[in-house]
C-alpha cells in the first residue's frame, strides 16, 4: 500500500494511476483536514457514488477525499471505470524507538520533516511576477533551473524580465538579482526593464522621443530603479563567469540568463554546442548557492530543450492574435503539468495578469510606425506579429465543461468551437479576397502560402479547453526518425499501388472501367487513433507480451500474413521484401479485422514488438468537422468566395498531414507517429471501399494512393450489403465520389495491357 499527500499525488498523478492499474492500493492523505481515502483497483461492481474522471480527480483531490468519507467514489481512466475511492482509517502509528536511526547511521523521516519545516521560509520559491503562472508552477524554486523556451519573436525575454522585476522591485522585501547578458546589449536590457517598470512606451524610449509626461514617469520611478538590488554581468559571459559573479552577491535570490543562442555565434560563449555544458554549470550554481536560476533559450525546438535537461521548462508561445502569451509548464520527470494564459503588453514590453482584450475586428490592425523606429544604439523594436483573422468581437471561446460522468479522462472533447472555426476560415477568405481586389487565383495563391500557420492556429483554437497539449512533444523511438537526409524512417505505411493480376484482367473483355476519385481522403483520415503520451516499448503477444490493446495506439513490428485473394489488393500495400515490418496502428487494426470471424480473409499478423501509448480519436475531431463544414459551405456557394474557400481548406488539411512530421515548413508540430498513422488510415479507408465494391459485385481493377479506385460494373447502382443507399453516391462532398476517367483495357501481350479511350 502506497501513501501520498495530496500535493505529492497531484505532482505524480501519472505514477499514481499506473500503480492503481497494477493492482496496488494508494492512500491519499489530506494533511490539512487529516482525512484519508484509499484508492483500489476496481475488482467489484461499480459503487453507487459520484464518478470522477482522472483529470478532474487530480484537480480536486481534496474534494474527492472529502466525498469518500461519506460513500465510495468511482474513478475513471480513459472513460472506463478504474478504481474505487473510499474512506481510509490509518492504524495508530507505532511508537518510534529512540536513537535507532542514529545508531545505524541513518536519518528518520521525522527528523527530515523537522528540517524541511525549519528551512521552508528560506527556500520558498520566488514569484514569476504572474499570479496565474505562480499558481500552476509554484513560482521559481530555489536550488533549481527553469528554462524559458520560446520561438523567435514570441516574447520569451519578457518572462525573464518579469521575474527579475518581481524579485528586485518587490515592495516588501526585494531579492538580489543577477542579470546575465548574452547577445543582448546592456543599454537594451536596461531600457526594457525601465519601460516595463515606469511604465513608458519602449519604442519611443529607445528612439529618444518620450513626451514630457513620459519623461516625468521615468523620473518618478528613479528612486526605486536606483535602489533595486539588481546587477548586470559583464557582456557575453561564460557560464563559469556567471557562477563567479553570483558567488560574490550575498543572499542572491535569482539569476537570469538572457539568453542561450542555439546556433553558434562568434564571440558569444553561451551559444551552439556549448549549451548543455553551460546549463550543467548553472545547475550546480543553483544547487550550491540555493538560488533560483531562470534561463532564456531562443528556440523551443524539442530536441534541444530535452538535451539541456532543465528541471522545469516554461514554453512561451503567442497564439491567435498576438495579444496573449501562453505559457506551458513542463517538469523533467512528470511531463506537462498545466498551461496559463496572460496578457501581452508589447507597448511596455511586459506581461500582465489580467486577460487580454478581445480583438474588435477580424483583420489585424496596421503596425504602429513607432514600433519599428531605430534607436540611436541601432536596435530595432519589432511589433507583435500580425496574425490570421480572429472571430468577431464578443464571440468568446467556451471552456470545456467539467462533468462527473463517464467521459474520456485523457483528452477533453472540445464543444461549441466548430461554428467559430468555420466563421474564422470564411472571414479569412473574405479578407484576402478584399486585399486582392476579388482576384480569385491571386487570393488562392496567397492563402495556400499561409495554409500551414493558419491550420495550426485553427488546431490551437479547436483544442481550447482540452486537457492534452498537442505541442507536448514526447521523445520518439529511433524507428520514427529518418535514417538520413534523403532516407525515410522505418515505418511502412501500406500505401497501395495495385493493379489486378492477369487472371482477373483477362476476364474483363471489353468492359468499361471507371476511375473514381474519393473526395477528402486525408480529411476523413484525421479521425484516427492517435497516441497522446510517451510511446512505451513492449513485446508483442507473439513474443510473450500483452495482447493488443484497443485503448492504445502506436507502431508495431509484425510478420504480415499471406494474402491469397487476387480479386482484392493486399492490405499491407505493395510490399516486395518478405519478413518483418514496422506498421502503424491503422494498418494493424485493418489486418486484425480482416483476420477476424467477420471477414476471415487471412491469418492474424504476428506481433513481435510495439511502441504504444494511450490513444484517442477525438484529438483532431473539432478541427476535422470544421474543415468539412467549411468545405461543404464553399461547395454550396457558387461564387468567387466559395471557389477560394474550397482550395484554401484543401491546402490546409493536406499540408497539415504532410508537414506534421520532420518538416522545415511546420515548426509547431513534431509528430512523425501521427503523420504515419493518419496516412495509413487513409489507405485503410480506401481498402475498405474496395472491399465494399467487391461485395457489391463490382470488379476492382486498380487501387492507387489515397483516393483512386478503378472499377468495372454499374458502380452508380451498387448498394452496400443490407442498405438501400448508393454505395458510391456521386458528388463533391467527403461522403461522395467523382468519376475521374473512363477507359477500356486492351491486351497487347501475355500479362501486358494498355488503356484505350472508351468509345
mmCIF file of N, CA, C and O in Angstrom, residues 21 26 72 167 272 280 332 490 578 588 592 634:
data_model
loop_
_atom_site.group_PDB
_atom_site.id
_atom_site.type_symbol
_atom_site.label_atom_id
_atom_site.label_comp_id
_atom_site.label_asym_id
_atom_site.label_seq_id
_atom_site.Cartn_x
_atom_site.Cartn_y
_atom_site.Cartn_z
ATOM 1 N N UNK A 21 -3.441 0.758 -11.640
ATOM 2 C CA UNK A 21 -3.726 -0.202 -12.694
ATOM 3 C C UNK A 21 -2.939 -1.493 -12.527
ATOM 4 O O UNK A 21 -3.304 -2.520 -13.092
ATOM 5 N N UNK A 26 -3.494 2.813 -3.169
ATOM 6 C CA UNK A 26 -2.875 4.109 -2.928
ATOM 7 C C UNK A 26 -3.738 4.882 -1.939
ATOM 8 O O UNK A 26 -4.941 5.032 -2.150
ATOM 9 N N UNK A 72 -18.376 5.487 -1.057
ATOM 10 C CA UNK A 72 -17.330 5.206 -2.047
ATOM 11 C C UNK A 72 -17.551 5.986 -3.341
ATOM 12 O O UNK A 72 -18.683 6.184 -3.772
ATOM 13 N N UNK A 167 11.298 40.137 -8.440
ATOM 14 C CA UNK A 167 12.232 39.918 -7.328
ATOM 15 C C UNK A 167 12.897 41.220 -6.886
ATOM 16 O O UNK A 167 12.881 41.574 -5.702
ATOM 17 N N UNK A 272 25.525 27.667 -29.429
ATOM 18 C CA UNK A 272 25.957 26.469 -30.138
ATOM 19 C C UNK A 272 26.113 25.244 -29.261
ATOM 20 O O UNK A 272 25.316 25.004 -28.353
ATOM 21 N N UNK A 280 24.688 22.727 -17.292
ATOM 22 C CA UNK A 280 25.160 21.930 -16.152
ATOM 23 C C UNK A 280 25.870 22.815 -15.130
ATOM 24 O O UNK A 280 25.683 22.658 -13.915
ATOM 25 N N UNK A 332 10.679 17.889 -15.806
ATOM 26 C CA UNK A 332 11.514 16.910 -16.497
ATOM 27 C C UNK A 332 11.031 15.489 -16.262
ATOM 28 O O UNK A 332 11.015 14.675 -17.183
ATOM 29 N N UNK A 490 11.690 3.974 -40.533
ATOM 30 C CA UNK A 490 11.478 2.529 -40.655
ATOM 31 C C UNK A 490 10.009 2.133 -40.761
ATOM 32 O O UNK A 490 9.697 0.941 -40.806
ATOM 33 N N UNK A 578 10.101 -9.676 -48.198
ATOM 34 C CA UNK A 578 9.432 -10.513 -47.187
ATOM 35 C C UNK A 578 9.972 -10.212 -45.792
ATOM 36 O O UNK A 578 10.969 -9.514 -45.620
ATOM 37 N N UNK A 588 -2.458 -2.115 -38.594
ATOM 38 C CA UNK A 588 -2.635 -3.286 -37.735
ATOM 39 C C UNK A 588 -4.112 -3.544 -37.463
ATOM 40 O O UNK A 588 -4.577 -4.694 -37.528
ATOM 41 N N UNK A 592 -6.147 -6.942 -38.313
ATOM 42 C CA UNK A 592 -6.838 -7.712 -37.276
ATOM 43 C C UNK A 592 -8.312 -7.893 -37.611
ATOM 44 O O UNK A 592 -8.899 -8.950 -37.337
ATOM 45 N N UNK A 634 -18.428 25.986 -48.901
ATOM 46 C CA UNK A 634 -17.772 26.500 -50.101
ATOM 47 C C UNK A 634 -18.373 25.886 -51.364
ATOM 48 O O UNK A 634 -18.597 26.578 -52.363
#
